CSV table of C-alpha atoms in Angstrom, one decimal:
chain,number,residue,atom,x,y,z
A,1,MET,CA,-5.0,-37.9,-10.4
A,2,ARG,CA,-3.4,-38.5,-13.8
A,3,ASP,CA,-0.7,-36.1,-15.0
A,4,SER,CA,-2.6,-35.5,-18.1
A,5,GLU,CA,-5.4,-33.9,-16.0
A,6,GLN,CA,-5.4,-30.2,-15.1
A,7,PRO,CA,-5.5,-29.3,-11.5
A,8,THR,CA,-8.2,-27.1,-10.3
A,9,TYR,CA,-6.0,-24.1,-9.5
A,10,GLN,CA,-2.7,-23.1,-11.1
A,11,ARG,CA,-1.5,-20.8,-8.3
A,12,VAL,CA,-2.2,-21.3,-4.6
A,13,LEU,CA,-1.0,-20.3,-1.2
A,14,LEU,CA,-0.7,-23.0,1.4
A,15,LYS,CA,-1.1,-21.7,5.1
A,16,ILE,CA,-0.2,-24.0,8.0
A,17,SER,CA,0.3,-23.3,11.7
A,18,GLY,CA,3.6,-23.7,13.3
A,19,GLU,CA,1.9,-26.3,15.5
A,20,ALA,CA,1.6,-28.5,12.6
A,21,LEU,CA,5.4,-29.0,12.4
A,22,MET,CA,5.4,-30.3,16.0
A,23,GLY,CA,4.1,-33.6,15.2
A,24,ASP,CA,3.7,-35.5,18.5
A,25,ALA,CA,6.1,-33.3,20.2
A,26,GLY,CA,4.8,-30.7,22.5
A,27,TYR,CA,7.2,-28.0,21.3
A,28,GLY,CA,9.5,-27.0,18.3
A,29,LEU,CA,10.1,-28.9,15.1
A,30,ASN,CA,9.6,-32.6,14.3
A,31,PRO,CA,11.9,-33.4,11.3
A,32,PRO,CA,9.8,-36.4,10.1
A,33,THR,CA,6.7,-34.2,10.3
A,34,VAL,CA,8.4,-31.5,8.4
A,35,GLU,CA,9.6,-33.9,5.8
A,36,ARG,CA,6.1,-35.5,5.4
A,37,ILE,CA,4.6,-31.9,4.7
A,38,ALA,CA,7.4,-31.1,2.3
A,39,ARG,CA,6.6,-34.4,0.3
A,40,GLU,CA,2.9,-33.3,0.2
A,41,VAL,CA,4.0,-29.9,-1.2
A,42,LYS,CA,6.2,-31.7,-3.8
A,43,SER,CA,3.4,-33.8,-5.0
A,44,VAL,CA,1.3,-30.8,-5.8
A,45,HIS,CA,4.3,-28.9,-7.2
A,46,ASP,CA,4.9,-32.0,-9.6
A,47,LEU,CA,1.6,-31.1,-11.2
A,48,GLY,CA,2.9,-27.7,-12.4
A,49,VAL,CA,1.0,-25.9,-9.7
A,50,GLU,CA,2.8,-22.6,-8.5
A,51,ILE,CA,2.9,-22.6,-4.7
A,52,CYS,CA,3.4,-20.0,-2.0
A,53,MET,CA,3.5,-20.8,1.7
A,54,VAL,CA,3.0,-19.1,5.0
A,55,ILE,CA,3.8,-21.0,8.2
A,56,GLY,CA,2.9,-19.8,11.7
A,57,GLY,CA,5.3,-19.7,14.6
A,58,GLY,CA,3.2,-21.0,17.5
A,59,ASN,CA,5.4,-24.1,17.9
A,60,ILE,CA,8.2,-21.9,19.0
A,61,PHE,CA,6.7,-18.5,20.2
A,62,ARG,CA,3.3,-17.0,20.1
A,63,GLY,CA,3.2,-13.2,20.3
A,64,LEU,CA,-0.3,-12.9,21.8
A,65,ALA,CA,0.4,-15.5,24.5
A,66,GLY,CA,3.7,-13.6,25.3
A,67,ALA,CA,1.7,-10.5,25.8
A,68,ALA,CA,-0.8,-12.1,27.8
A,69,GLN,CA,2.0,-13.0,30.3
A,70,GLY,CA,3.1,-9.5,30.7
A,71,MET,CA,5.5,-9.0,27.9
A,72,GLU,CA,5.1,-5.8,25.8
A,73,ARG,CA,2.9,-6.8,22.8
A,74,THR,CA,5.1,-5.3,20.0
A,75,THR,CA,8.2,-7.1,21.2
A,76,ALA,CA,6.2,-10.3,21.5
A,77,ASP,CA,4.9,-10.0,18.1
A,78,TYR,CA,8.4,-9.4,16.6
A,79,MET,CA,9.7,-12.6,18.4
A,80,GLY,CA,6.8,-14.5,16.9
A,81,MET,CA,7.8,-13.2,13.4
A,82,LEU,CA,11.3,-14.6,14.0
A,83,ALA,CA,9.9,-17.9,15.0
A,84,THR,CA,8.1,-18.1,11.5
A,85,VAL,CA,11.4,-17.5,9.9
A,86,MET,CA,13.0,-20.4,11.7
A,87,ASN,CA,10.0,-22.6,10.5
A,88,ALA,CA,10.3,-21.3,6.9
A,89,LEU,CA,14.1,-22.1,6.9
A,90,ALA,CA,13.2,-25.7,8.1
A,91,MET,CA,10.7,-26.1,5.5
A,92,GLN,CA,13.0,-24.8,2.8
A,93,SER,CA,15.6,-27.4,3.7
A,94,ALA,CA,13.1,-30.1,3.7
A,95,LEU,CA,11.7,-29.1,0.2
A,96,GLU,CA,15.2,-28.7,-1.3
A,97,ALA,CA,16.1,-32.2,0.1
A,98,GLU,CA,13.1,-33.4,-2.2
A,99,GLY,CA,14.5,-31.5,-5.1
A,100,VAL,CA,12.2,-28.5,-5.0
A,101,TYR,CA,13.7,-25.1,-5.6
A,102,THR,CA,12.6,-22.8,-2.8
A,103,ARG,CA,12.9,-19.3,-1.7
A,104,VAL,CA,12.3,-17.9,1.8
A,105,ILE,CA,11.1,-14.2,1.6
A,106,SER,CA,11.0,-12.3,4.7
A,107,ALA,CA,9.0,-9.2,5.5
A,108,ILE,CA,11.8,-8.1,7.8
A,109,ARG,CA,15.2,-7.8,6.3
A,110,MET,CA,17.7,-10.3,7.2
A,111,ASP,CA,19.7,-10.6,4.0
A,112,GLU,CA,22.1,-13.3,5.2
A,113,VAL,CA,19.3,-15.9,5.6
A,114,ALA,CA,16.3,-14.8,3.4
A,115,GLU,CA,15.4,-12.5,0.6
A,116,PRO,CA,13.7,-9.3,1.3
A,117,TYR,CA,10.0,-9.1,0.1
A,118,ILE,CA,9.8,-7.5,-3.4
A,119,ARG,CA,6.5,-8.4,-5.0
A,120,ARG,CA,7.7,-8.5,-8.7
A,121,ARG,CA,10.7,-10.7,-7.7
A,122,ALA,CA,8.4,-13.2,-5.8
A,123,VAL,CA,6.1,-13.3,-8.8
A,124,ARG,CA,9.0,-14.1,-10.9
A,125,HIS,CA,10.1,-16.9,-8.5
A,126,LEU,CA,6.6,-18.4,-8.9
A,127,GLU,CA,6.9,-18.2,-12.7
A,128,LYS,CA,10.0,-20.2,-12.6
A,129,LYS,CA,8.2,-22.9,-10.4
A,130,ARG,CA,10.1,-22.0,-7.2
A,131,VAL,CA,8.1,-22.5,-4.0
A,132,CYS,CA,8.0,-19.0,-2.2
A,133,ILE,CA,7.9,-19.3,1.6
A,134,PHE,CA,6.7,-16.0,3.1
A,135,ALA,CA,8.2,-15.3,6.5
A,136,ALA,CA,7.9,-12.8,9.3
A,137,GLY,CA,4.2,-12.2,8.8
A,138,THR,CA,3.4,-8.8,7.3
A,139,GLY,CA,6.5,-7.3,9.1
A,140,ASN,CA,4.2,-5.4,11.5
A,141,PRO,CA,3.0,-6.2,15.0
A,142,TYR,CA,-0.7,-6.8,15.8
A,143,PHE,CA,-1.2,-8.8,12.5
A,144,THR,CA,-1.4,-12.6,12.4
A,145,THR,CA,0.1,-15.0,10.1
A,146,ASP,CA,-3.5,-15.6,8.8
A,147,THR,CA,-3.7,-11.9,7.7
A,148,ALA,CA,-0.2,-12.2,6.2
A,149,ALA,CA,-1.2,-15.2,4.2
A,150,THR,CA,-4.3,-13.5,2.8
A,151,LEU,CA,-2.4,-10.4,1.9
A,152,ARG,CA,0.4,-12.3,0.2
A,153,ALA,CA,-2.1,-14.6,-1.6
A,154,ASN,CA,-3.8,-11.4,-3.0
A,155,GLU,CA,-0.5,-9.7,-3.9
A,156,MET,CA,0.6,-12.8,-5.7
A,157,ALA,CA,-2.6,-13.2,-7.6
A,158,CYS,CA,-3.2,-16.7,-6.1
A,159,GLU,CA,-6.5,-18.4,-7.0
A,160,ALA,CA,-7.1,-19.9,-3.5
A,161,ILE,CA,-5.8,-20.2,-0.1
A,162,PHE,CA,-5.4,-23.7,1.2
A,163,LYS,CA,-5.6,-23.7,5.0
A,164,GLY,CA,-4.1,-27.0,6.3
A,165,THR,CA,-5.5,-28.0,9.7
A,166,LYS,CA,-5.9,-30.9,12.0
A,167,VAL,CA,-9.5,-31.6,10.9
A,168,ASP,CA,-10.9,-32.1,7.4
A,169,GLY,CA,-12.9,-28.8,7.1
A,170,VAL,CA,-15.0,-26.3,9.0
A,171,TYR,CA,-17.5,-27.5,11.6
A,172,ASP,CA,-20.1,-25.9,13.5
A,173,LYS,CA,-18.4,-27.0,16.7
A,174,ASP,CA,-15.2,-28.7,17.7
A,175,PRO,CA,-15.5,-32.3,16.3
A,176,LYS,CA,-13.0,-33.6,18.8
A,177,LYS,CA,-15.2,-32.6,21.7
A,178,PHE,CA,-18.7,-33.1,20.1
A,179,PRO,CA,-19.2,-36.2,18.2
A,180,ASP,CA,-22.4,-34.5,16.5
A,181,ALA,CA,-20.5,-31.8,15.1
A,182,LYS,CA,-21.6,-31.1,11.5
A,183,ARG,CA,-19.1,-30.3,8.7
A,184,TYR,CA,-19.8,-27.5,6.3
A,185,GLU,CA,-19.3,-28.4,2.5
A,186,THR,CA,-19.3,-24.7,1.8
A,187,VAL,CA,-19.7,-21.6,4.0
A,188,THR,CA,-19.7,-17.9,3.3
A,189,TYR,CA,-17.2,-15.3,4.6
A,190,ASP,CA,-20.0,-13.5,6.4
A,191,GLU,CA,-21.1,-16.8,8.1
A,192,CYS,CA,-17.5,-17.3,9.3
A,193,LEU,CA,-17.5,-13.9,10.8
A,194,GLN,CA,-21.1,-14.1,12.4
A,195,LYS,CA,-20.7,-17.5,13.8
A,196,HIS,CA,-17.1,-17.2,14.9
A,197,LEU,CA,-16.2,-20.5,13.0
A,198,GLY,CA,-12.4,-19.9,13.7
A,199,VAL,CA,-11.3,-20.5,10.1
A,200,MET,CA,-9.0,-17.5,10.2
A,201,ASP,CA,-9.1,-14.4,12.2
A,202,ALA,CA,-11.6,-11.5,11.3
A,203,SER,CA,-9.1,-9.4,9.4
A,204,ALA,CA,-8.0,-12.3,7.2
A,205,ILE,CA,-11.5,-13.4,6.4
A,206,ALA,CA,-12.5,-9.7,5.5
A,207,LEU,CA,-9.5,-9.2,3.3
A,208,ALA,CA,-10.4,-12.5,1.5
A,209,ARG,CA,-14.0,-11.5,1.1
A,210,ASP,CA,-13.2,-8.1,-0.2
A,211,ASN,CA,-11.1,-9.7,-3.0
A,212,SER,CA,-13.2,-12.7,-3.5
A,213,LEU,CA,-10.4,-15.1,-2.6
A,214,PRO,CA,-11.7,-18.6,-1.7
A,215,ILE,CA,-10.4,-20.5,1.3
A,216,ILE,CA,-10.0,-24.2,1.2
A,217,VAL,CA,-9.9,-25.8,4.6
A,218,PHE,CA,-8.6,-29.4,4.8
A,219,SER,CA,-6.7,-31.9,6.9
A,220,LEU,CA,-3.0,-31.7,6.6
A,221,ASP,CA,-2.9,-35.1,8.4
A,222,GLU,CA,-4.7,-36.7,5.5
A,223,PRO,CA,-2.0,-38.3,3.2
A,224,GLY,CA,-2.4,-37.0,-0.3
A,225,GLY,CA,-5.2,-34.6,0.8
A,226,PHE,CA,-3.5,-31.6,-0.7
A,227,ARG,CA,-3.0,-33.1,-4.2
A,228,GLY,CA,-6.4,-34.8,-4.0
A,229,ILE,CA,-8.4,-31.6,-3.5
A,230,LEU,CA,-6.7,-30.1,-6.5
A,231,ALA,CA,-7.9,-33.1,-8.5
A,232,GLY,CA,-11.5,-32.2,-7.2
A,233,GLN,CA,-11.4,-35.2,-4.7
A,234,GLY,CA,-11.3,-35.5,-0.9
A,235,THR,CA,-13.1,-33.9,2.0
A,236,TYR,CA,-12.7,-30.1,2.7
A,237,THR,CA,-14.8,-27.1,3.3
A,238,LYS,CA,-14.8,-24.1,0.8
A,239,VAL,CA,-15.1,-20.7,2.2
A,240,HIS,CA,-16.4,-18.3,-0.5
A,241,GLY,CA,-18.8,-15.4,-1.1
């Protein structure tokens, strides 16, 4: 994409899972993987696109899994929220090493390490071309980071959510298990819910649908994929009304 060309969207939210930061490791953070994703974000930021991010915490702790093992659900979910803060700080460090000004904004107050969530302040950061990483989910148990991402994208008036995954779109079944799996070019919110396509959880899909917020599902492992889609190129699935 030439710098003279206008990207498809001017303000977007990038949602990635905590597992995306693990790389080939089975747990925690893989610094080269974090740095690679930071470079992808920088390449889009360099186009003048305003970027928010939400990162899951599943590489460190997953609340639902903790609850399934007998832990009290609310406590487990708060632990998961703290894991997302750790991931957000790691991404902030990697982005700032690339020269991108970044703010970590937490739904749970921890003033020594992150800003509290104040919508107008966050919007101002975006207008100043700072990347805003929203951490600690919604600040409430029983809500996933998918729901948090959709909530923040709406609050920030983002034009789309970019959901970075291990595959290049939404398939009718797992393409890693079934070679005949078919990829959707586009799919509706209702189809995602009815067919249980696993794009995001039901609350997040419903919130996106109610606010006509498109979701772009693409492969985070494809170099240049994030920037390419903003140029109208690449392989992805668009979820819309």
